[in-house]
Amino acid sequence: MREHEEIQEKLIEVANRRYATKKFDPDRKVDDDDWRTILEVGRLSPSSFGYEPWQFVELDNPQMRQDLKPIAWGAVNSINGADKLLLIFARKDITYDSDYVKYMVQDVKRHEYDPNSKSSQAFKHFQETDMDINDERTRFDWAAKQCYIAMANMMMAAAALKIDSCPIEGFNREKVESYLAEKGVLDRQHWGLAVMVSFGYRDEPIKPKSRQAISDIYRTIK
Ligand SMILES: Cc1cc2nc3c(=O)[nH]c(=O)nc-3n(C[C@H](O)[C@H](O)[C@H](O)COP(=O)(O)O)c2cc1C
C-alpha cells in the first residue's frame, strides 16, 4: 500500500514539475536514452481506431530553427535554448477508403482490409455521421487532437525524467507549413502541422502552478 501511495505522490510531483518552460539552458543536451524513452511514450499513445495519425519530426537544423522565429512567436524561447524542437505533423487524409487506412489495417495491425467490411463501414459512419468529419479541415483537426495526446504523454514522461518542455501552438500555420513544404520537410497533400513541443533543461526556477480549484472543474452526476 505504501508503494501505491508513493506512486500517487510521485505522479502529482511530476505534474507539478512539468511547466511551460520559457528559458532553457542552451548548453544542456537531452541524453539519447532519455530521448528514445520520450519518443517511445509518444509512439505508444492511444489514437482513434488505432490509426496513429501522427509523425514526430525533430528539427535539428540551426538555420531552419532561426527561420521559424518570425513566423512562430511561441517557439522563440524554445529555439533560443531547448535542445529538441519537435514538430508534430497530423495526417489530413484519413478516410475509411484511404491508402493510409489500408496500410494501417493490413501492414501494421495485420488484419484483412476491405473498404466494404463491417469495421471499415463502422469507421466511415463514425467519421462522417457521428463526428461530422467530412472535409480536409475537420480530418486535420481530428488528427491534430490526437497529436496533442501524444504531446502530453511525452511532456509527462520528460518531466518524470527531470527534462523540461514547452508545448507550442504560437505559430502561423499557413506560413510555417508553406516554409516547411518549401524546404521539402512537409508534404502538405497528406500532412499538416498540428503543434510543436520543445524539450531541454530550464535555466530558471520551476513556475508554481496557478489553477482553478478541483471543485470548479469536476463534478459527479448521480
Ligand atoms: C496547446 C498549447 C499551446 C501552447 N502554446 C504555447 C506557445 O506557443 N508558447 C509558449 O511559450 N507556451 C505555450 N503554451 C503553454 C501555456 O501557456 C501553459 O501551459 C499554461 O499557461 C499553463 O502553465 P504551465 O504549463 O506552466 O503549468 C501552450 C500550451 C498548450 C497546452
PDB file of N, CA and C in Angstrom, residues 82-133:
ATOM      1  N   ALA A  82      16.263  25.401 -26.129  1.00  0.00           N
ATOM      2  CA  ALA A  82      15.878  23.996 -25.923  1.00  0.00           C
ATOM      3  C   ALA A  82      16.682  23.091 -26.856  1.00  0.00           C
ATOM      4  N   ASP A  83      17.118  21.976 -26.346  1.00  0.00           N
ATOM      5  CA  ASP A  83      17.899  21.047 -27.171  1.00  0.00           C
ATOM      6  C   ASP A  83      17.058  20.487 -28.311  1.00  0.00           C
ATOM      7  N   LYS A  84      15.823  20.093 -27.997  1.00  0.00           N
ATOM      8  CA  LYS A  84      14.986  19.445 -29.010  1.00  0.00           C
ATOM      9  C   LYS A  84      13.785  20.315 -29.357  1.00  0.00           C
ATOM     10  N   LEU A  85      13.538  20.431 -30.653  1.00  0.00           N
ATOM     11  CA  LEU A  85      12.296  21.060 -31.104  1.00  0.00           C
ATOM     12  C   LEU A  85      11.573  20.026 -31.970  1.00  0.00           C
ATOM     13  N   LEU A  86      10.439  19.582 -31.459  1.00  0.00           N
ATOM     14  CA  LEU A  86       9.708  18.519 -32.156  1.00  0.00           C
ATOM     15  C   LEU A  86       8.473  19.106 -32.831  1.00  0.00           C
ATOM     16  N   LEU A  87       8.365  18.864 -34.130  1.00  0.00           N
ATOM     17  CA  LEU A  87       7.166  19.271 -34.867  1.00  0.00           C
ATOM     18  C   LEU A  87       6.277  18.038 -34.952  1.00  0.00           C
ATOM     19  N   ILE A  88       5.022  18.188 -34.583  1.00  0.00           N
ATOM     20  CA  ILE A  88       4.129  17.028 -34.678  1.00  0.00           C
ATOM     21  C   ILE A  88       3.185  17.255 -35.853  1.00  0.00           C
ATOM     22  N   PHE A  89       3.346  16.423 -36.867  1.00  0.00           N
ATOM     23  CA  PHE A  89       2.505  16.518 -38.062  1.00  0.00           C
ATOM     24  C   PHE A  89       1.282  15.625 -37.880  1.00  0.00           C
ATOM     25  N   ALA A  90       0.140  16.133 -38.352  1.00  0.00           N
ATOM     26  CA  ALA A  90      -1.108  15.358 -38.297  1.00  0.00           C
ATOM     27  C   ALA A  90      -1.540  15.023 -39.723  1.00  0.00           C
ATOM     28  N   ARG A  91      -1.988  13.801 -39.922  1.00  0.00           N
ATOM     29  CA  ARG A  91      -2.477  13.417 -41.258  1.00  0.00           C
ATOM     30  C   ARG A  91      -3.816  14.085 -41.514  1.00  0.00           C
ATOM     31  N   LYS A  92      -4.020  14.530 -42.741  1.00  0.00           N
ATOM     32  CA  LYS A  92      -5.300  15.188 -43.026  1.00  0.00           C
ATOM     33  C   LYS A  92      -6.078  14.458 -44.109  1.00  0.00           C
ATOM     34  N   ASP A  93      -5.681  13.220 -44.362  1.00  0.00           N
ATOM     35  CA  ASP A  93      -6.319  12.477 -45.458  1.00  0.00           C
ATOM     36  C   ASP A  93      -6.884  11.135 -44.982  1.00  0.00           C
ATOM     37  N   ILE A  94      -7.148  11.018 -43.687  1.00  0.00           N
ATOM     38  CA  ILE A  94      -7.619   9.715 -43.198  1.00  0.00           C
ATOM     39  C   ILE A  94      -9.116   9.558 -43.440  1.00  0.00           C
ATOM     40  N   THR A  95      -9.443   8.602 -44.298  1.00  0.00           N
ATOM     41  CA  THR A  95     -10.838   8.206 -44.530  1.00  0.00           C
ATOM     42  C   THR A  95     -10.861   6.682 -44.577  1.00  0.00           C
ATOM     43  N   TYR A  96     -12.046   6.121 -44.473  1.00  0.00           N
ATOM     44  CA  TYR A  96     -12.142   4.646 -44.426  1.00  0.00           C
ATOM     45  C   TYR A  96     -11.547   3.984 -45.668  1.00  0.00           C
ATOM     46  N   ASP A  97     -11.554   4.708 -46.802  1.00  0.00           N
ATOM     47  CA  ASP A  97     -11.070   4.093 -48.045  1.00  0.00           C
ATOM     48  C   ASP A  97      -9.731   4.673 -48.513  1.00  0.00           C
ATOM     49  N   SER A  98      -8.987   5.300 -47.566  1.00  0.00           N
ATOM     50  CA  SER A  98      -7.694   5.888 -47.950  1.00  0.00           C
ATOM     51  C   SER A  98      -6.593   4.828 -47.977  1.00  0.00           C
ATOM     52  N   ASP A  99      -5.550   5.112 -48.736  1.00  0.00           N
ATOM     53  CA  ASP A  99      -4.387   4.209 -48.767  1.00  0.00           C
ATOM     54  C   ASP A  99      -3.788   4.086 -47.377  1.00  0.00           C
ATOM     55  N   TYR A 100      -3.876   5.177 -46.599  1.00  0.00           N
ATOM     56  CA  TYR A 100      -3.273   5.164 -45.266  1.00  0.00           C
ATOM     57  C   TYR A 100      -3.985   4.174 -44.345  1.00  0.00           C
ATOM     58  N   VAL A 101      -5.310   4.190 -44.363  1.00  0.00           N
ATOM     59  CA  VAL A 101      -6.058   3.247 -43.504  1.00  0.00           C
ATOM     60  C   VAL A 101      -5.794   1.814 -43.964  1.00  0.00           C
ATOM     61  N   LYS A 102      -5.723   1.630 -45.277  1.00  0.00           N
ATOM     62  CA  LYS A 102      -5.416   0.298 -45.812  1.00  0.00           C
ATOM     63  C   LYS A 102      -4.057  -0.172 -45.267  1.00  0.00           C
ATOM     64  N   TYR A 103      -3.078   0.738 -45.315  1.00  0.00           N
ATOM     65  CA  TYR A 103      -1.731   0.412 -44.807  1.00  0.00           C
ATOM     66  C   TYR A 103      -1.775   0.093 -43.309  1.00  0.00           C
ATOM     67  N   MET A 104      -2.493   0.927 -42.538  1.00  0.00           N
ATOM     68  CA  MET A 104      -2.546   0.709 -41.088  1.00  0.00           C
ATOM     69  C   MET A 104      -3.194  -0.644 -40.756  1.00  0.00           C
ATOM     70  N   VAL A 105      -4.291  -0.931 -41.442  1.00  0.00           N
ATOM     71  CA  VAL A 105      -5.035  -2.166 -41.139  1.00  0.00           C
ATOM     72  C   VAL A 105      -4.237  -3.393 -41.577  1.00  0.00           C
ATOM     73  N   GLN A 106      -3.711  -3.327 -42.823  1.00  0.00           N
ATOM     74  CA  GLN A 106      -3.025  -4.505 -43.373  1.00  0.00           C
ATOM     75  C   GLN A 106      -1.616  -4.683 -42.836  1.00  0.00           C
ATOM     76  N   ASP A 107      -0.827  -3.613 -42.909  1.00  0.00           N
ATOM     77  CA  ASP A 107       0.614  -3.759 -42.638  1.00  0.00           C
ATOM     78  C   ASP A 107       0.981  -3.570 -41.175  1.00  0.00           C
ATOM     79  N   VAL A 108       0.205  -2.765 -40.433  1.00  0.00           N
ATOM     80  CA  VAL A 108       0.557  -2.532 -39.024  1.00  0.00           C
ATOM     81  C   VAL A 108      -0.244  -3.457 -38.119  1.00  0.00           C
ATOM     82  N   LYS A 109      -1.560  -3.481 -38.315  1.00  0.00           N
ATOM     83  CA  LYS A 109      -2.401  -4.319 -37.438  1.00  0.00           C
ATOM     84  C   LYS A 109      -2.489  -5.774 -37.915  1.00  0.00           C
ATOM     85  N   ARG A 110      -2.102  -5.989 -39.176  1.00  0.00           N
ATOM     86  CA  ARG A 110      -2.130  -7.334 -39.776  1.00  0.00           C
ATOM     87  C   ARG A 110      -3.534  -7.960 -39.752  1.00  0.00           C
ATOM     88  N   HIS A 111      -4.494  -7.118 -40.132  1.00  0.00           N
ATOM     89  CA  HIS A 111      -5.857  -7.610 -40.315  1.00  0.00           C
ATOM     90  C   HIS A 111      -6.185  -7.535 -41.803  1.00  0.00           C
ATOM     91  N   GLU A 112      -7.263  -8.195 -42.174  1.00  0.00           N
ATOM     92  CA  GLU A 112      -7.680  -8.087 -43.568  1.00  0.00           C
ATOM     93  C   GLU A 112      -8.338  -6.727 -43.796  1.00  0.00           C
ATOM     94  N   TYR A 113      -8.053  -6.106 -44.926  1.00  0.00           N
ATOM     95  CA  TYR A 113      -8.665  -4.805 -45.203  1.00  0.00           C
ATOM     96  C   TYR A 113      -9.626  -4.913 -46.383  1.00  0.00           C
ATOM     97  N   ASP A 114     -10.809  -4.365 -46.171  1.00  0.00           N
ATOM     98  CA  ASP A 114     -11.773  -4.276 -47.267  1.00  0.00           C
ATOM     99  C   ASP A 114     -12.634  -3.039 -46.982  1.00  0.00           C
ATOM    100  N   PRO A 115     -12.664  -2.073 -47.897  1.00  0.00           N
ATOM    101  CA  PRO A 115     -13.425  -0.841 -47.620  1.00  0.00           C
ATOM    102  C   PRO A 115     -14.914  -1.110 -47.374  1.00  0.00           C
ATOM    103  N   ASN A 116     -15.383  -2.279 -47.805  1.00  0.00           N
ATOM    104  CA  ASN A 116     -16.804  -2.599 -47.599  1.00  0.00           C
ATOM    105  C   ASN A 116     -17.064  -3.460 -46.362  1.00  0.00           C
ATOM    106  N   SER A 117     -15.996  -3.786 -45.629  1.00  0.00           N
ATOM    107  CA  SER A 117     -16.183  -4.642 -44.449  1.00  0.00           C
ATOM    108  C   SER A 117     -16.966  -3.895 -43.373  1.00  0.00           C
ATOM    109  N   LYS A 118     -17.460  -4.656 -42.410  1.00  0.00           N
ATOM    110  CA  LYS A 118     -18.232  -4.062 -41.313  1.00  0.00           C
ATOM    111  C   LYS A 118     -17.401  -3.022 -40.558  1.00  0.00           C
ATOM    112  N   SER A 119     -16.118  -3.359 -40.293  1.00  0.00           N
ATOM    113  CA  SER A 119     -15.306  -2.427 -39.498  1.00  0.00           C
ATOM    114  C   SER A 119     -14.978  -1.166 -40.295  1.00  0.00           C
ATOM    115  N   SER A 120     -14.704  -1.309 -41.601  1.00  0.00           N
ATOM    116  CA  SER A 120     -14.446  -0.114 -42.425  1.00  0.00           C
ATOM    117  C   SER A 120     -15.684   0.778 -42.469  1.00  0.00           C
ATOM    118  N   GLN A 121     -16.845   0.138 -42.617  1.00  0.00           N
ATOM    119  CA  GLN A 121     -18.084   0.913 -42.703  1.00  0.00           C
ATOM    120  C   GLN A 121     -18.425   1.563 -41.353  1.00  0.00           C
ATOM    121  N   ALA A 122     -18.038   0.892 -40.263  1.00  0.00           N
ATOM    122  CA  ALA A 122     -18.260   1.481 -38.930  1.00  0.00           C
ATOM    123  C   ALA A 122     -17.405   2.735 -38.776  1.00  0.00           C
ATOM    124  N   PHE A 123     -16.181   2.673 -39.264  1.00  0.00           N
ATOM    125  CA  PHE A 123     -15.297   3.843 -39.192  1.00  0.00           C
ATOM    126  C   PHE A 123     -15.845   4.978 -40.071  1.00  0.00           C
ATOM    127  N   LYS A 124     -16.337   4.615 -41.242  1.00  0.00           N
ATOM    128  CA  LYS A 124     -16.939   5.614 -42.148  1.00  0.00           C
ATOM    129  C   LYS A 124     -18.108   6.320 -41.441  1.00  0.00           C
ATOM    130  N   HIS A 125     -18.965   5.519 -40.797  1.00  0.00           N
ATOM    131  CA  HIS A 125     -20.131   6.082 -40.116  1.00  0.00           C
ATOM    132  C   HIS A 125     -19.694   6.976 -38.959  1.00  0.00           C
ATOM    133  N   PHE A 126     -18.691   6.510 -38.220  1.00  0.00           N
ATOM    134  CA  PHE A 126     -18.172   7.299 -37.094  1.00  0.00           C
ATOM    135  C   PHE A 126     -17.673   8.661 -37.590  1.00  0.00           C
ATOM    136  N   GLN A 127     -16.844   8.632 -38.613  1.00  0.00           N
ATOM    137  CA  GLN A 127     -16.275   9.904 -39.092  1.00  0.00           C
ATOM    138  C   GLN A 127     -17.351  10.804 -39.699  1.00  0.00           C
ATOM    139  N   GLU A 128     -18.079  10.254 -40.654  1.00  0.00           N
ATOM    140  CA  GLU A 128     -18.949  11.101 -41.472  1.00  0.00           C
ATOM    141  C   GLU A 128     -20.237  11.514 -40.759  1.00  0.00           C
ATOM    142  N   THR A 129     -20.783  10.605 -39.933  1.00  0.00           N
ATOM    143  CA  THR A 129     -22.070  10.894 -39.297  1.00  0.00           C
ATOM    144  C   THR A 129     -21.909  11.308 -37.829  1.00  0.00           C
ATOM    145  N   ASP A 130     -21.258  10.437 -37.046  1.00  0.00           N
ATOM    146  CA  ASP A 130     -21.151  10.740 -35.614  1.00  0.00           C
ATOM    147  C   ASP A 130     -20.337  12.016 -35.361  1.00  0.00           C
ATOM    148  N   MET A 131     -19.217  12.152 -36.050  1.00  0.00           N
ATOM    149  CA  MET A 131     -18.300  13.267 -35.771  1.00  0.00           C
ATOM    150  C   MET A 131     -18.379  14.380 -36.806  1.00  0.00           C
ATOM    151  N   ASP A 132     -19.155  14.182 -37.853  1.00  0.00           N
ATOM    152  CA  ASP A 132     -19.267  15.165 -38.932  1.00  0.00           C
ATOM    153  C   ASP A 132     -17.893  15.563 -39.496  1.00  0.00           C
ATOM    154  N   ILE A 133     -17.087  14.559 -39.719  1.00  0.00           N
ATOM    155  CA  ILE A 133     -15.756  14.787 -40.308  1.00  0.00           C
ATOM    156  C   ILE A 133     -15.879  14.487 -41.795  1.00  0.00           C
TER     157      ILE A 133
END
